Every structure is written in C-alpha cells, then in structure tokens.
Amino acid sequence: MSITCSCGSPDCGCCAGITVAVPASEVNPPGQSALSYRVGTYATFYETMVARLSGFKLTITDSSGSAQTLTPLTALTTRDPSDPTLALLDAWATVADVLTFYQERIANEGYLATAIQLRSVLELGKLIGYRARPGVAAGVKLAVTVATGFQGSIPAGTRAQSIPLAGQNPQFFETSTAFNARDTWNTLSPQLTRAQLITPAASDANGVPLVTGADVIDTIYFDGIATQLSAGNALLFVFGPDTSQTTKPLQQYLRLVADVDAQAQQQRTEVTLAMVVPGDRDITTELQLYANDASYLFPGSDLAGQAYSLLQAVIANLGKAAPAATLRAMLQAAAARLGLIRGVAVQRGFTRLAAWLGNLLKVVQWASLAGGSTVLKFSAPGRQTLSFTALPKALSSAPLANLDAAVSQLDVPPSVQPANTYRLQRSVSTSFAPQSDLAPRLLAALHPVAAPALYSAYSGLAAPTGSVEVYAARVKAGLFAA
C-alpha cells in the first residue's frame, strides 16, 4: 500500500509528521577544527520521544510462557506541551541536551588538534614524556644612577617601573638581590677607541713585513677635528732614536694626504694616505705587505680573503724562475681578478676596502708593466721550474657560499639574563684580562680610604704615547737665493 501526499508526490515529505531523529551520525570529515560528537540536541531528543509515544510497544510474558504485546500509550493522543506527560519529555530532552554537550567537549579535549584547555594539552603531552617549563617572571636590565656622594648597597626588592605609552599601564619590577652602587660608577662607559700603532720600519728583525710601518700604512687617525688638513698636504713621520742602538739616527718618512674625513661624533680625523711607489723593495715583499694587510685590517672579510688567496698564488709564482714576459702575463691576469673584486667592493659600499684594493691593483699593474726594471724587481731563486700555481678561477659568490655559516651563527638559542651577578659565567682568562675591572676593585678593597676617588682618577689616566711625531708641511717656499 502506497500513500500519496496531497501534493501528488509520494516522497516529498511535506506532509510527514514527526520522526525519530536520534541518534545522529558521529562521522567527522578530516581537517575539522572541532569534533561533532553529539547524538542529538534538545529539539531532536524531544521530537524523537514524542514520535515514539504512539508506536511504543511492551511485550509481557505470562506464567505459561506465552508472550503478549501491549500498547499502553495508545490512548495518549494529546500533544499539548502543557500536558504533564509532554512536560516530562521536555525536561528529559533538556537533560539529554546538556549531557551530550559536555560529552562532545570532553571528546574534543582528548585530541591535541581540537583541545582548547591548557590542562588537556599538558596531559596529552605527558603521554609522550613532555613536560612544560614552569612559568618565570619577566626580567629587565636596569641602569641605576645614584646621587652624588652615595656609596652603599641597593637592597633586594627595590621597586622600579616602566614608562607606559599612551593607553597602557606601567609594568613594575623588583630587584632580586642586593648590589653595590657608587656615584663614581654613574658615568662609566666602555672604551670605544684605542691608540693606533705606527712603527718606523716595514719589516721586523726577521725580515717579516709589517703592516704598521709608516711607509706602508694607508690610514692614520688624529685626535680632534681641527687639523686643517686637506688633500695634497705632506705629513712627516719622525721617530725617536732607538735607545738600544745609540748609533741609529732618527727615522723619517714623508707621506702625502689623499683624503681627510673629520668624524665629529668620534672626535677624530681620519686621514687616508696616498700610496707610495716602492723604490728598494721587490714586488714579492710589496705584495706580502698587502697580504698581511688583508688579515690585519679586514679580518673576516670575504672580499679581502679572496684577494689574499690571489696574492698567495702570485707570490708563489714570483718565487719561481720564469721569463719576464711570463711573469708579466701572470700579473696582468691577477690584476684583472683584483679589478673584479674591487668592483664588488664598490657596489657594496665598502669604501675603505675599495681604496685598499685600488692601491693593490695599482701595484700589480705597475709590476706587470715594469717587468724586471729597477722600479719593481722580481726576486726569483736559482731554481729552473715553470710549474706555476694556478690563480683562483673566478670570483666566488661569497654571500651564497657563506650562507650556511651565517645561518648557523643566527640559529642559536636566546640568551637568558642571569638572575643575579653570582650566576654570571666567569672564567680565569676573562676575570684577569687587562680590560677587566679586577685591578681597581683590588685597590679599592686594600685601600678603602682612597676608594671614593679611585675611579675618578682611574678614568683620567692618559694612554701612554709612542715615540712618533707627525708634522704637517703646509708652507711652500723656494730655495734660498733661487
């Protein structure tokens, strides 16, 4: 028997009554942010219980073993919500709705991807042995300035607060331990500069070239910015006599100024000196000076390292017996490589390195043109060999080649500020280093009376000066009776 709806369709469902809607499907598609785990809601629970009123059957078995089916709710035909029976069904639908809601929340807390409670995440982590770190208070570094004449200890628990921005609240901090403070420590600052080392000779007693010689240095720094120097001025370096050798006279070197940069922030003047064409040194010694410059003046520079590798190969080839034409061709090839390296330095804005490479390029170019002349001499031993050391083939892409090294330097765990000074990492080498504060602290402990003025006197000490004097020759005059 088929029942046709009034609209003419047998399965439209528009005239269907209430149906059994519980339990609902618990299938969840992948990728959901929350699980659907409820078998029903208040509406579906209430509708299902009302739908089962007319179809409820009760099977009873008597003493003889025969089963009898009863329908005790057939006479219950009312569907008025105010009826006590339907009110009871409404109450149970509410209870079922509350229970299934919390059942779904408990199911979501059982998975890491859907849990929203911190306790659930911690308990899930414990299943694989993970333990979260305990919470710690925020830390901050304080710069304490005390009043004039203060010498004492700042007690633990001293309160400090941040300066809030507009619409924010201040953050309060307290010192964890007590520490000493003095008024003379208010203006202490680290040393930002050091005295420049200038030597009178370009090589030591063993003949090893020095990069601090007055005849080979490329930059000199003067105290103050009122030197009134300009490009083209002559500077005369005068060194005092050697006390160990009474017969050795004064040593003097004349250099020309190529550029002057007055650095007001550092209160100094940087003077770039013009390159000096060597007269009595051969090309091997001259290039060795530049090779020493590469590691002394530009430590860690990729471009200076490439120039150093190129110079090492050139120096090795100059030490082999070969015709002058062959040596000139090798120097011309080296000059071409140096030109590429200098071009990269100019593009990257390395002005000081570019100037140094420019001077080196001039030396190599002059050597390639001079050959075996008296200006630049080739020093080759008496070996007869033509097995040259190969020059670097091309300019390597230094940033890409060193990308892994740069990332490894950045891929380090963040540093944690020690809670107090007793937890600082100390070593014997750093504690007794010349730049450490050990000497004044020992003097202050041994001489408590002089301790208040010790740091003031210590900061006023002048660095020892060397035996070099520099004179600027600005006066131009003709010879006497000319």
Coordinates of N, CA, C and O in Angstrom, one line a residue, residues 35-42 45 93-109 116-117:
L35 N 35.4 18.5 16.8 CA 34.7 17.3 16.5 C 33.2 17.4 16.8 O 32.8 18.1 17.7
S36 N 32.4 16.8 15.9 CA 31.0 16.7 16.2 C 30.7 15.3 16.8 O 30.8 14.3 16.1
Y37 N 30.3 15.3 18.1 CA 30.2 14.1 18.8 C 28.9 13.9 19.5 O 28.7 13.0 20.3
R38 N 27.9 14.8 19.3 CA 26.6 14.8 19.9 C 25.7 13.9 19.1 O 25.6 14.0 17.9
V39 N 25.0 13.0 19.8 CA 24.0 12.1 19.2 C 22.7 12.9 19.0 O 21.8 12.4 18.3
G40 N 22.5 14.0 19.6 CA 21.3 14.8 19.4 C 21.3 16.1 20.2 O 22.2 16.3 21.0
T41 N 20.3 16.9 19.9 CA 20.2 18.2 20.6 C 18.8 18.2 21.3 O 18.1 17.2 21.3
Y42 N 18.4 19.3 21.9 CA 17.1 19.3 22.6 C 16.0 19.1 21.6 O 15.1 18.3 21.9
F45 N 16.0 15.4 20.5 CA 15.6 14.5 21.6 C 14.1 14.6 21.8 O 13.4 13.6 22.0
A93 N 14.5 15.9 27.6 CA 15.2 16.4 26.4 C 16.2 17.5 26.8 O 17.3 17.5 26.2
T94 N 15.9 18.3 27.8 CA 16.8 19.3 28.2 C 18.0 18.6 28.9 O 19.2 19.0 28.7
V95 N 17.7 17.6 29.7 CA 18.8 16.9 30.4 C 19.7 16.2 29.4 O 21.0 16.3 29.4
A96 N 19.2 15.6 28.3 CA 20.0 14.9 27.3 C 20.8 15.9 26.5 O 21.9 15.7 26.1
D97 N 20.2 17.1 26.3 CA 21.0 18.2 25.6 C 22.2 18.6 26.3 O 23.3 18.7 25.8
V98 N 22.0 18.8 27.7 CA 23.2 19.2 28.5 C 24.2 18.1 28.6 O 25.5 18.4 28.4
L99 N 23.8 16.9 28.7 CA 24.8 15.8 28.8 C 25.6 15.6 27.5 O 26.8 15.4 27.5
T100 N 24.9 15.6 26.4 CA 25.6 15.4 25.1 C 26.5 16.6 24.8 O 27.5 16.5 24.1
F101 N 26.2 17.8 25.3 CA 27.0 19.0 25.1 C 28.4 18.8 25.8 O 29.5 18.9 25.2
Y102 N 28.3 18.4 27.0 CA 29.6 18.2 27.8 C 30.3 16.9 27.3 O 31.6 16.8 27.3
Q103 N 29.6 15.9 26.8 CA 30.2 14.7 26.2 C 31.0 15.1 25.0 O 32.1 14.6 24.7
E104 N 30.5 16.0 24.1 CA 31.2 16.5 23.0 C 32.5 17.3 23.3 O 33.5 17.2 22.7
R105 N 32.3 18.1 24.4 CA 33.5 18.9 24.8 C 34.6 18.0 25.4 O 35.8 18.2 25.1
I106 N 34.2 16.9 26.1 CA 35.2 16.0 26.6 C 35.9 15.3 25.5 O 37.1 15.1 25.5
A107 N 35.2 14.9 24.4 CA 35.8 14.2 23.3 C 36.8 15.1 22.6 O 37.8 14.7 22.1
N108 N 36.5 16.4 22.4 CA 37.4 17.4 21.8 C 38.7 17.6 22.6 O 39.7 17.8 22.0
E109 N 38.6 17.5 23.9 CA 39.7 17.7 24.7 C 40.7 16.5 24.7 O 41.8 16.5 25.2
I116 N 41.2 22.8 23.7 CA 41.3 24.2 23.9 C 41.7 24.5 25.4 O 42.0 25.7 25.7
Q117 N 41.7 23.6 26.2 CA 42.1 23.8 27.6 C 43.5 23.5 27.8 O 44.1 22.5 27.3

